[in-house]
mmCIF file of C-alpha atoms in Angstrom:
data_model
loop_
_atom_site.group_PDB
_atom_site.id
_atom_site.type_symbol
_atom_site.label_atom_id
_atom_site.label_comp_id
_atom_site.label_asym_id
_atom_site.label_seq_id
_atom_site.Cartn_x
_atom_site.Cartn_y
_atom_site.Cartn_z
ATOM 1 C CA MET A 40 37.555 -22.947 24.260
ATOM 2 C CA ASN A 41 34.290 -20.978 24.139
ATOM 3 C CA ARG A 42 33.067 -22.628 27.326
ATOM 4 C CA SER A 43 36.044 -21.219 29.225
ATOM 5 C CA VAL A 44 35.496 -17.562 28.225
ATOM 6 C CA LEU A 45 34.786 -15.394 31.251
ATOM 7 C CA SER A 46 33.938 -11.683 31.008
ATOM 8 C CA GLU A 47 33.904 -9.583 34.167
ATOM 9 C CA VAL A 48 34.011 -6.021 35.429
ATOM 10 C CA LEU A 49 36.516 -5.821 38.276
ATOM 11 C CA HIS A 50 37.761 -2.962 40.435
ATOM 12 C CA SER A 51 40.993 -1.835 42.020
ATOM 13 C CA THR A 52 41.736 0.377 44.996
ATOM 14 C CA THR A 53 45.489 0.521 44.322
ATOM 15 C CA LEU A 54 45.641 1.279 40.597
ATOM 16 C CA HIS A 55 45.064 4.899 39.590
ATOM 17 C CA VAL A 56 44.363 6.065 36.025
ATOM 18 C CA ALA A 57 44.316 9.687 34.839
ATOM 19 C CA PRO A 58 41.167 11.208 33.290
ATOM 20 C CA GLY A 59 40.978 10.636 29.528
ATOM 21 C CA ALA A 60 43.417 7.748 29.770
ATOM 22 C CA LEU A 61 43.320 4.015 30.190
ATOM 23 C CA ALA A 62 45.731 1.289 31.179
ATOM 24 C CA VAL A 63 45.999 -1.637 28.785
ATOM 25 C CA ALA A 64 47.059 -4.763 30.628
ATOM 26 C CA ARG A 65 50.057 -6.701 29.368
ATOM 27 C CA SER A 66 49.037 -9.162 32.053
ATOM 28 C CA PHE A 67 46.776 -9.135 35.096
ATOM 29 C CA ARG A 68 46.064 -11.255 38.132
ATOM 30 C CA HIS A 69 42.510 -12.574 38.139
ATOM 31 C CA PRO A 70 40.896 -13.122 41.561
ATOM 32 C CA THR A 71 40.293 -16.831 40.883
ATOM 33 C CA ARG A 72 42.133 -17.714 37.663
ATOM 34 C CA GLY A 73 45.453 -16.271 38.701
ATOM 35 C CA MET A 74 47.875 -14.798 36.170
ATOM 36 C CA VAL A 75 46.368 -13.919 32.767
ATOM 37 C CA ASP A 76 48.681 -13.016 29.866
ATOM 38 C CA CYS A 77 47.507 -10.422 27.322
ATOM 39 C CA PRO A 78 49.479 -10.745 24.032
ATOM 40 C CA ALA A 79 46.928 -8.538 22.198
ATOM 41 C CA HIS A 80 47.567 -5.491 24.387
ATOM 42 C CA HIS A 81 49.215 -3.589 21.492
ATOM 43 C CA LEU A 82 45.996 -3.990 19.480
ATOM 44 C CA LEU A 83 43.806 -2.507 22.216
ATOM 45 C CA ALA A 84 46.283 0.323 22.777
ATOM 46 C CA ALA A 85 46.239 1.154 19.048
ATOM 47 C CA HIS A 86 42.427 1.352 19.050
ATOM 48 C CA ALA A 87 42.456 3.526 22.175
ATOM 49 C CA ARG A 88 44.941 5.988 20.697
ATOM 50 C CA ARG A 89 42.949 6.199 17.486
ATOM 51 C CA ALA A 90 39.920 7.081 19.646
ATOM 52 C CA GLY A 91 41.878 9.965 21.169
ATOM 53 C CA LEU A 92 42.646 8.375 24.529
ATOM 54 C CA VAL A 93 46.014 8.180 26.234
ATOM 55 C CA ALA A 94 46.892 4.483 26.418
ATOM 56 C CA ASP A 95 49.702 2.901 28.401
ATOM 57 C CA SER A 96 50.472 -0.813 28.356
ATOM 58 C CA LEU A 97 51.151 -1.929 31.916
ATOM 59 C CA SER A 98 51.616 -5.148 33.805
ATOM 60 C CA LEU A 99 48.837 -5.431 36.368
ATOM 61 C CA SER A 100 50.220 -8.627 37.855
ATOM 62 C CA ASP A 101 50.774 -6.941 41.231
ATOM 63 C CA THR A 102 47.461 -5.066 41.208
ATOM 64 C CA ASP A 103 44.729 -6.400 43.456
ATOM 65 C CA LEU A 104 41.493 -6.796 41.504
ATOM 66 C CA GLY A 105 38.116 -7.601 43.006
ATOM 67 C CA ASP A 106 34.463 -7.779 42.005
ATOM 68 C CA ALA A 107 32.914 -6.291 45.141
ATOM 69 C CA LEU A 108 34.524 -2.867 45.271
ATOM 70 C CA PRO A 109 31.959 -0.478 43.724
ATOM 71 C CA GLU A 110 33.550 2.587 45.332
ATOM 72 C CA ALA A 111 37.033 1.828 44.019
ATOM 73 C CA PRO A 112 38.673 4.593 41.950
ATOM 74 C CA THR A 113 39.484 2.276 39.032
ATOM 75 C CA THR A 114 37.252 -0.011 36.977
ATOM 76 C CA VAL A 115 38.807 -2.863 35.007
ATOM 77 C CA PHE A 116 36.946 -4.518 32.125
ATOM 78 C CA THR A 117 38.279 -8.027 31.509
ATOM 79 C CA VAL A 118 37.732 -11.132 29.448
ATOM 80 C CA SER A 119 39.805 -14.293 29.770
ATOM 81 C CA TYR A 120 39.933 -17.858 28.478
ATOM 82 C CA GLU A 121 41.799 -21.076 29.179
ATOM 83 C CA LYS A 122 44.710 -22.128 26.978
ATOM 84 C CA PRO A 123 44.676 -25.769 25.808
ATOM 85 C CA GLU A 124 48.083 -26.355 27.364
ATOM 86 C CA GLY A 125 47.089 -24.728 30.642
ATOM 87 C CA GLY A 126 47.065 -21.185 31.958
ATOM 88 C CA HIS A 127 44.970 -18.261 30.803
ATOM 89 C CA ARG A 128 45.023 -15.420 28.298
ATOM 90 C CA GLY A 129 42.731 -12.480 27.823
ATOM 91 C CA LEU A 130 42.179 -8.740 27.559
ATOM 92 C CA ALA A 131 41.877 -6.079 30.244
ATOM 93 C CA LEU A 132 41.333 -2.316 30.158
ATOM 94 C CA ALA A 133 41.521 -0.211 33.317
ATOM 95 C CA VAL A 134 39.875 3.238 33.437
ATOM 96 C CA ARG A 135 39.015 5.856 35.995
ATOM 97 C CA SER A 136 35.672 4.961 37.601
ATOM 98 C CA ASN A 137 34.299 8.500 37.210
ATOM 99 C CA ASP A 138 35.304 8.903 33.536
ATOM 100 C CA PRO A 139 32.140 8.043 31.534
ATOM 101 C CA ALA A 140 33.767 8.369 28.106
ATOM 102 C CA ALA A 141 36.667 6.077 28.971
ATOM 103 C CA ILE A 142 34.321 3.601 30.647
ATOM 104 C CA ALA A 143 32.095 3.474 27.559
ATOM 105 C CA PHE A 144 35.096 2.923 25.277
ATOM 106 C CA ALA A 145 36.571 0.166 27.442
ATOM 107 C CA ARG A 146 33.230 -1.610 27.714
ATOM 108 C CA ARG A 147 32.702 -1.492 23.923
ATOM 109 C CA GLN A 148 36.180 -2.857 23.259
ATOM 110 C CA ILE A 149 35.821 -5.864 25.520
ATOM 111 C CA GLU A 150 32.270 -6.556 24.325
ATOM 112 C CA SER A 151 33.313 -6.355 20.664
ATOM 113 C CA TRP A 152 36.338 -8.670 20.926
ATOM 114 C CA GLN A 153 34.769 -11.250 23.238
ATOM 115 C CA PRO A 154 32.538 -12.899 20.560
ATOM 116 C CA VAL A 155 35.523 -13.567 18.262
ATOM 117 C CA LEU A 156 37.742 -15.215 20.873
ATOM 118 C CA ARG A 157 38.106 -18.664 19.365
ATOM 119 C CA THR A 158 40.512 -21.347 18.212
ATOM 120 C CA ARG A 159 41.824 -20.460 14.750
ATOM 121 C CA ARG A 160 44.525 -21.154 12.197
ATOM 122 C CA VAL A 161 46.693 -18.355 10.851
ATOM 123 C CA LEU A 162 48.349 -19.077 7.488
ATOM 124 C CA TYR A 163 51.253 -16.774 6.654
ATOM 125 C CA VAL A 164 52.377 -15.894 3.146
ATOM 126 C CA VAL A 165 55.526 -13.806 3.435
ATOM 127 C CA ALA A 166 56.986 -11.524 0.780
ATOM 128 C CA PRO A 167 60.546 -10.792 1.982
ATOM 129 C CA THR A 168 62.682 -8.001 0.579
ATOM 130 C CA VAL A 169 65.333 -10.362 -0.754
ATOM 131 C CA GLY A 170 64.906 -13.755 -2.312
ATOM 132 C CA GLY A 171 64.242 -15.805 -5.379
ATOM 133 C CA THR A 172 65.924 -15.584 -8.727
ATOM 134 C CA ALA A 173 65.548 -17.614 -11.872
ATOM 135 C CA ASP A 174 69.132 -18.943 -11.753
ATOM 136 C CA GLY A 175 69.494 -20.047 -8.153
ATOM 137 C CA PRO A 176 67.676 -21.201 -5.030
ATOM 138 C CA ARG A 177 65.954 -18.846 -2.696
ATOM 139 C CA THR A 178 67.102 -18.592 0.878
ATOM 140 C CA ALA A 179 65.247 -21.182 2.905
ATOM 141 C CA GLY A 180 62.120 -19.736 4.434
ATOM 142 C CA HIS A 181 61.793 -16.876 1.948
ATOM 143 C CA PRO A 182 59.320 -17.954 -0.749
ATOM 144 C CA VAL A 183 58.422 -14.763 -2.580
ATOM 145 C CA PRO A 184 60.155 -11.387 -2.847
ATOM 146 C CA SER A 185 58.448 -8.308 -1.453
ATOM 147 C CA GLN A 186 57.592 -5.980 -4.318
ATOM 148 C CA THR A 187 56.581 -2.470 -5.236
ATOM 149 C CA THR A 188 55.120 -1.122 -8.453
ATOM 150 C CA ASP A 189 57.291 -0.630 -11.483
ATOM 151 C CA GLY A 190 58.390 2.926 -12.138
ATOM 152 C CA PRO A 191 61.201 5.049 -13.566
ATOM 153 C CA ARG A 192 63.557 3.903 -10.787
ATOM 154 C CA SER A 193 61.822 0.697 -9.840
ATOM 155 C CA PRO A 194 63.733 -1.574 -7.451
ATOM 156 C CA TRP A 195 61.955 -4.511 -9.092
ATOM 157 C CA GLN A 196 62.563 -6.240 -12.378
ATOM 158 C CA PRO A 197 59.677 -6.864 -14.802
ATOM 159 C CA CYS A 198 59.700 -10.543 -13.797
ATOM 160 C CA GLY A 199 58.940 -9.600 -10.170
ATOM 161 C CA CYS A 200 62.399 -10.245 -8.725
ATOM 162 C CA PRO A 201 64.298 -7.477 -6.892
ATOM 163 C CA ALA A 202 66.425 -5.294 -9.145
ATOM 164 C CA GLY A 203 69.468 -6.308 -7.133
ATOM 165 C CA ALA A 204 68.839 -10.032 -7.583
ATOM 166 C CA SER A 205 70.824 -11.932 -10.182
ATOM 167 C CA CYS A 206 67.727 -13.011 -12.082
ATOM 168 C CA PRO A 207 68.465 -13.019 -15.826
ATOM 169 C CA ALA A 208 64.874 -13.710 -16.925
ATOM 170 C CA THR A 209 64.167 -10.295 -18.448
ATOM 171 C CA GLY A 210 67.471 -10.183 -20.318
ATOM 172 C CA ASN A 211 67.000 -13.757 -21.487
ATOM 173 C CA ALA A 212 63.557 -12.950 -22.878
ATOM 174 C CA GLN A 213 64.900 -9.882 -24.676
ATOM 175 C CA ARG A 214 67.796 -11.814 -26.212
ATOM 176 C CA ALA A 215 65.561 -14.713 -27.270
ATOM 177 C CA LEU A 216 63.127 -12.318 -28.893
ATOM 178 C CA ARG A 217 65.874 -10.497 -30.771
ATOM 179 C CA ARG A 218 67.510 -13.776 -31.835
ATOM 180 C CA PHE A 219 64.317 -15.141 -33.386
ATOM 181 C CA LEU A 220 63.459 -11.845 -35.066
ATOM 182 C CA ASP A 221 66.946 -11.613 -36.570
ATOM 183 C CA ARG A 222 66.464 -15.104 -38.008
ATOM 184 C CA GLY A 223 63.294 -13.982 -39.749
ATOM 185 C CA ALA A 224 61.007 -16.050 -37.540
ATOM 186 C CA GLU A 225 57.366 -15.243 -36.929
ATOM 187 C CA VAL A 226 57.530 -14.418 -33.195
ATOM 188 C CA VAL A 227 54.911 -14.472 -30.445
ATOM 189 C CA VAL A 228 55.447 -13.303 -26.866
ATOM 190 C CA VAL A 229 53.410 -15.589 -24.604
ATOM 191 C CA GLY A 230 51.827 -14.845 -21.237
ATOM 192 C CA ALA A 231 50.475 -11.769 -19.476
ATOM 193 C CA PRO A 232 52.301 -10.158 -16.557
ATOM 194 C CA VAL A 233 50.680 -11.033 -13.243
ATOM 195 C CA ALA A 234 48.926 -8.052 -11.641
ATOM 196 C CA GLY A 235 51.434 -5.684 -10.119
ATOM 197 C CA THR A 236 54.620 -6.928 -11.761
ATOM 198 C CA GLY A 237 56.813 -4.605 -13.732
ATOM 199 C CA THR A 238 55.947 -3.968 -17.357
ATOM 200 C CA TRP A 239 58.160 -5.021 -20.226
ATOM 201 C CA PRO A 240 58.713 -1.979 -22.460
ATOM 202 C CA ALA A 241 56.443 -2.092 -25.496
ATOM 203 C CA GLN A 242 59.389 -1.392 -27.778
ATOM 204 C CA ALA A 243 60.952 -4.658 -26.621
ATOM 205 C CA LEU A 244 58.386 -6.572 -28.641
ATOM 206 C CA GLY A 245 59.626 -5.319 -31.967
ATOM 207 C CA ALA A 246 57.543 -4.622 -35.015
ATOM 208 C CA SER A 247 56.907 -8.253 -35.899
ATOM 209 C CA ALA A 248 56.218 -9.822 -32.495
ATOM 210 C CA VAL A 249 52.652 -10.528 -31.375
ATOM 211 C CA LEU A 250 51.377 -10.818 -27.804
ATOM 212 C CA VAL A 251 49.496 -14.029 -26.971
ATOM 213 C CA ARG A 252 48.142 -13.714 -23.436
ATOM 214 C CA THR A 253 45.682 -16.609 -23.141
ATOM 215 C CA PRO A 254 45.028 -20.068 -24.602
ATOM 216 C CA GLN A 255 41.993 -18.586 -26.358
ATOM 217 C CA GLU A 256 44.203 -16.043 -28.129
ATOM 218 C CA ALA A 257 46.553 -18.879 -29.067
ATOM 219 C CA GLU A 258 43.655 -20.753 -30.685
ATOM 220 C CA LEU A 259 42.705 -17.683 -32.739
ATOM 221 C CA LEU A 260 46.252 -16.669 -33.669
ATOM 222 C CA THR A 261 46.810 -16.219 -37.388
ATOM 223 C CA VAL A 262 50.055 -17.993 -38.296
ATOM 224 C CA THR A 263 51.466 -17.295 -41.743
ATOM 225 C CA ASP A 264 54.075 -20.069 -41.689
ATOM 226 C CA PRO A 265 53.776 -22.647 -38.871
ATOM 227 C CA ASP A 266 57.331 -23.846 -39.551
ATOM 228 C CA ARG A 267 58.723 -20.384 -38.760
ATOM 229 C CA LEU A 268 56.796 -19.706 -35.539
ATOM 230 C CA ALA A 269 58.886 -19.003 -32.414
ATOM 231 C CA PHE A 270 58.128 -17.685 -28.950
ATOM 232 C CA ALA A 271 59.592 -15.796 -26.015
ATOM 233 C CA VAL A 272 58.062 -15.659 -22.528
ATOM 234 C CA THR A 273 56.753 -12.413 -21.048
ATOM 235 C CA PRO A 274 58.702 -11.527 -17.877
ATOM 236 C CA GLY A 275 56.312 -11.521 -14.927
ATOM 237 C CA ALA A 276 53.927 -14.057 -16.457
ATOM 238 C CA ALA A 277 52.830 -17.064 -14.417
ATOM 239 C CA VAL A 278 54.658 -20.095 -15.783
ATOM 240 C CA SER A 279 51.573 -22.287 -15.324
ATOM 241 C CA GLU A 280 49.620 -20.007 -17.676
ATOM 242 C CA VAL A 281 52.510 -19.873 -20.133
ATOM 243 C CA ALA A 282 52.476 -23.680 -20.255
ATOM 244 C CA GLU A 283 48.764 -23.703 -21.155
ATOM 245 C CA ILE A 284 49.355 -21.275 -24.017
ATOM 246 C CA LEU A 285 52.304 -23.275 -25.320
ATOM 247 C CA HIS A 286 50.225 -26.464 -25.223
ATOM 248 C CA VAL A 287 47.837 -24.878 -27.731
ATOM 249 C CA LEU A 288 50.603 -23.463 -29.917
ATOM 250 C CA ARG A 289 52.481 -26.778 -30.047
ATOM 251 C CA ARG A 290 49.317 -28.595 -31.056
ATOM 252 C CA ARG A 291 48.722 -26.103 -33.844
ATOM 253 C CA CYS A 292 52.385 -25.722 -34.815
ATOM 254 C CA PRO A 293 54.345 -28.913 -33.995
ATOM 255 C CA ARG A 294 57.641 -27.353 -35.107
ATOM 256 C CA LEU A 295 57.319 -24.424 -32.704
ATOM 257 C CA ARG A 296 60.657 -23.129 -31.431
ATOM 258 C CA GLY A 297 61.204 -20.905 -28.441
ATOM 259 C CA GLN A 298 63.000 -19.678 -25.387
ATOM 260 C CA HIS A 299 64.433 -22.525 -23.293
ATOM 261 C CA PRO A 300 62.478 -23.309 -20.079
ATOM 262 C CA ARG A 301 65.602 -22.883 -17.933
ATOM 263 C CA GLU A 302 65.429 -19.169 -18.753
ATOM 264 C CA TRP A 303 61.940 -18.681 -17.286
ATOM 265 C CA CYS A 304 61.359 -17.010 -13.909
ATOM 266 C CA TYR A 305 58.997 -18.699 -11.421
ATOM 267 C CA THR A 306 58.696 -15.866 -8.888
ATOM 268 C CA MET A 307 55.139 -14.789 -9.681
ATOM 269 C CA ASP A 308 53.984 -18.330 -10.388
ATOM 270 C CA ASP A 309 55.167 -19.352 -6.920
ATOM 271 C CA LEU A 310 53.353 -16.393 -5.401
ATOM 272 C CA ARG A 311 50.070 -17.186 -7.130
ATOM 273 C CA THR A 312 50.340 -20.856 -6.180
ATOM 274 C CA VAL A 313 50.946 -20.290 -2.480
ATOM 275 C CA VAL A 314 48.265 -17.595 -2.210
ATOM 276 C CA ALA A 315 45.718 -19.795 -3.995
ATOM 277 C CA SER A 316 46.550 -22.693 -1.682
ATOM 278 C CA ALA A 317 46.000 -20.554 1.408
ATOM 279 C CA LEU A 318 42.843 -18.833 0.155
ATOM 280 C CA THR A 319 41.028 -22.093 -0.543
ATOM 281 C CA GLN A 320 41.149 -22.735 3.212
ATOM 282 C CA SER A 321 40.572 -19.202 4.484
ATOM 283 C CA ASP A 322 37.694 -17.058 5.663
ATOM 284 C CA THR A 323 39.621 -13.791 5.390
ATOM 285 C CA LEU A 324 42.785 -12.401 3.806
ATOM 286 C CA LEU A 325 44.615 -9.885 5.979
ATOM 287 C CA VAL A 326 47.223 -7.768 4.200
ATOM 288 C CA THR A 327 50.120 -5.773 5.606
ATOM 289 C CA GLY A 328 52.281 -3.636 3.327
ATOM 290 C CA GLU A 329 51.809 -1.200 0.467
ATOM 291 C CA GLU A 330 48.602 -1.808 -1.466
ATOM 292 C CA SER A 331 50.475 -1.059 -4.699
ATOM 293 C CA ALA A 332 52.987 -3.867 -4.097
ATOM 294 C CA PRO A 333 52.665 -6.633 -6.708
ATOM 295 C CA ALA A 334 52.440 -9.312 -4.010
ATOM 296 C CA VAL A 335 49.497 -7.471 -2.472
ATOM 297 C CA ARG A 336 47.773 -6.637 -5.765
ATOM 298 C CA THR A 337 48.075 -10.218 -6.950
ATOM 299 C CA ALA A 338 46.673 -11.607 -3.700
ATOM 300 C CA ILE A 339 43.786 -9.134 -3.710
ATOM 301 C CA THR A 340 42.905 -10.136 -7.277
ATOM 302 C CA GLN A 341 42.954 -13.824 -6.342
ATOM 303 C CA ALA A 342 40.878 -13.216 -3.209
ATOM 304 C CA ALA A 343 38.231 -11.396 -5.241
ATOM 305 C CA ARG A 344 37.966 -14.354 -7.612
ATOM 306 C CA ALA A 345 37.759 -16.782 -4.695
ATOM 307 C CA GLY A 346 35.144 -14.733 -2.850
ATOM 308 C CA VAL A 347 37.408 -14.239 0.179
ATOM 309 C CA ARG A 348 37.084 -10.918 1.985
ATOM 310 C CA VAL A 349 40.207 -8.750 2.223
ATOM 311 C CA ARG A 350 41.268 -6.332 4.932
ATOM 312 C CA ASP A 351 44.308 -4.016 4.959
ATOM 313 C CA VAL A 352 45.744 -4.141 8.482
ATOM 314 C CA THR A 353 49.092 -2.481 7.817
ATOM 315 C CA GLU A 354 48.109 -0.169 10.665
ATOM 316 C CA LEU A 355 47.240 -2.387 13.616
ATOM 317 C CA ALA A 356 44.327 -0.125 14.576
ATOM 318 C CA ASN A 357 42.654 -1.178 11.294
ATOM 319 C CA LEU A 358 42.170 -4.718 12.603
ATOM 320 C CA ARG A 359 38.537 -5.142 13.668
ATOM 321 C CA PRO A 360 36.648 -8.008 15.313
ATOM 322 C CA ASP A 361 34.809 -8.807 12.067
ATOM 323 C CA ASP A 362 38.164 -9.274 10.321
ATOM 324 C CA ILE A 363 39.077 -12.301 12.417
ATOM 325 C CA ASP A 364 35.639 -13.873 12.811
ATOM 326 C CA GLY A 365 36.629 -17.128 11.149
ATOM 327 C CA ALA A 366 38.373 -20.426 11.739
ATOM 328 C CA THR A 367 41.208 -19.788 9.279
ATOM 329 C CA ILE A 368 42.878 -16.477 8.469
ATOM 330 C CA THR A 369 45.544 -15.864 5.823
ATOM 331 C CA LEU A 370 48.008 -13.058 6.491
ATOM 332 C CA LEU A 371 50.018 -11.757 3.537
ATOM 333 C CA ASP A 372 52.949 -9.764 4.874
ATOM 334 C CA ALA A 373 54.625 -7.405 2.408
ATOM 335 C CA THR A 374 56.244 -5.114 4.996
ATOM 336 C CA PRO A 375 59.994 -4.729 4.363
ATOM 337 C CA ASP A 376 61.027 -5.711 7.888
ATOM 338 C CA GLY A 377 58.349 -8.258 8.739
ATOM 339 C CA ARG A 378 56.685 -5.867 11.163
ATOM 340 C CA GLY A 379 53.233 -6.685 9.807
ATOM 341 C CA ARG A 380 53.264 -10.385 10.576
ATOM 342 C CA ARG A 381 54.871 -9.814 13.988
ATOM 343 C CA GLU A 382 52.300 -7.264 15.134
ATOM 344 C CA VAL A 383 49.228 -8.974 13.723
ATOM 345 C CA GLY A 384 50.481 -12.413 14.707
ATOM 346 C CA GLN A 385 50.981 -11.310 18.298
ATOM 347 C CA ALA A 386 47.508 -9.789 18.395
ATOM 348 C CA LEU A 387 45.913 -12.973 17.043
ATOM 349 C CA ASN A 388 47.863 -14.964 19.600
ATOM 350 C CA GLY A 389 45.923 -13.139 22.298
ATOM 351 C CA LEU A 390 42.486 -13.540 20.713
ATOM 352 C CA GLY A 391 42.074 -17.265 21.109
ATOM 353 C CA PRO A 392 44.294 -20.363 20.855
ATOM 354 C CA ALA A 393 46.030 -20.006 17.493
ATOM 355 C CA SER A 394 47.980 -22.295 15.192
ATOM 356 C CA HIS A 395 50.518 -20.254 13.212
ATOM 357 C CA VAL A 396 51.601 -21.886 9.934
ATOM 358 C CA ARG A 397 53.844 -20.406 7.256
ATOM 359 C CA ARG A 398 52.996 -21.492 3.694
ATOM 360 C CA GLU A 399 55.756 -21.530 1.084
ATOM 361 C CA VAL A 400 56.189 -22.457 -2.563
ATOM 362 C CA ARG A 401 59.755 -22.315 -3.833
ATOM 363 C CA SER A 402 60.870 -23.184 -7.349
ATOM 364 C CA TYR A 403 64.566 -23.324 -8.174
ATOM 365 C CA PRO A 404 66.749 -25.189 -10.668
ATOM 366 C CA GLU A 405 67.683 -28.773 -9.962
ATOM 367 C CA PRO A 406 71.288 -29.550 -11.039
ATOM 368 C CA SER A 407 71.333 -31.334 -14.376
ATOM 369 C CA HIS A 408 72.248 -35.018 -14.561
ATOM 370 C CA ASP A 409 75.275 -34.090 -16.663
ATOM 371 C CA ALA A 410 76.524 -31.810 -13.889
ATOM 372 C CA ALA A 411 75.860 -34.451 -11.245
ATOM 373 C CA GLN A 412 77.757 -37.104 -13.229
ATOM 374 C CA SER A 413 80.661 -34.712 -13.741
ATOM 375 C CA ILE A 414 80.913 -34.053 -10.012
ATOM 376 C CA ALA A 415 80.667 -37.773 -9.197
ATOM 377 C CA ALA A 416 83.460 -38.599 -11.650
ATOM 378 C CA ARG A 417 85.975 -36.288 -9.974
#
């Protein structure tokens, strides 16, 4: 693709732009390449408005552009490239020829985006506003719920599911804990909430329960009577980490009892798994949505551990050339209406041939064999 990139300064005698303004092309007709589509025009318009310029997105498909019209009233800075399937895409900014400030801005924009026009993959991790529960399948195509921080009126349960979802994980953990304590068991609560999930009230642990957050803590745990040890799972903990802790406890205490696995919630474990899968392939993590959202906080924590740079592009004008200077980009969208992935995805679609891939991890109960046999016998 790089060999097809063509940057030019063209002129128009028919297009007129007001002082202090610029026209951002939704499309334009190149003198030799013909029609050029500009999917990233919203991105350039956002940068122009942030710079204090009046920006209008216009179709310049009927505007005559030429490269030998130095006296023309309008100067058009362009860059274009060939699409693999045929046709052309690019960027174009038209400014008044006697407006030095607008000319300087337009030139900088085209010169800054041109070096990062390239073929790239975009991996999407989506956090929708409705979705998974511990007792039923998620809607197809919706892997992880969108989340906000826990608070007095939090719309999110401590396990990470929406408050309105029929996820019984938190109640199950509370009942299991109380049941074992009432039986006189020595109780541990295993797992640590993933960054950003709701917090389980401290009083829920009871006077006798002990938190065991890591396998190392499980190794060092003082157990008075191994035959009386029981566990409950912390809502919001990653199930994969819970399993590692339980492996240690079962080795040390073979008669360990505890909360049944069908009562565990996989929401945050799914989130961590899909983000980790995407980050291992990515040069950059782009984030749209509230920074305090658990999905965002978890992804940022994982990116820091993986050494992947992170950029908040909830506002489209925050997206810079350096942010997309890579072969693979992961976009985590935690906006309630999906606006983030639509806006950023469209911009990336105009900055080089892009492959857009949505990554999902969905865990949900498989019907038991007993239930399947009962249905078959009817």
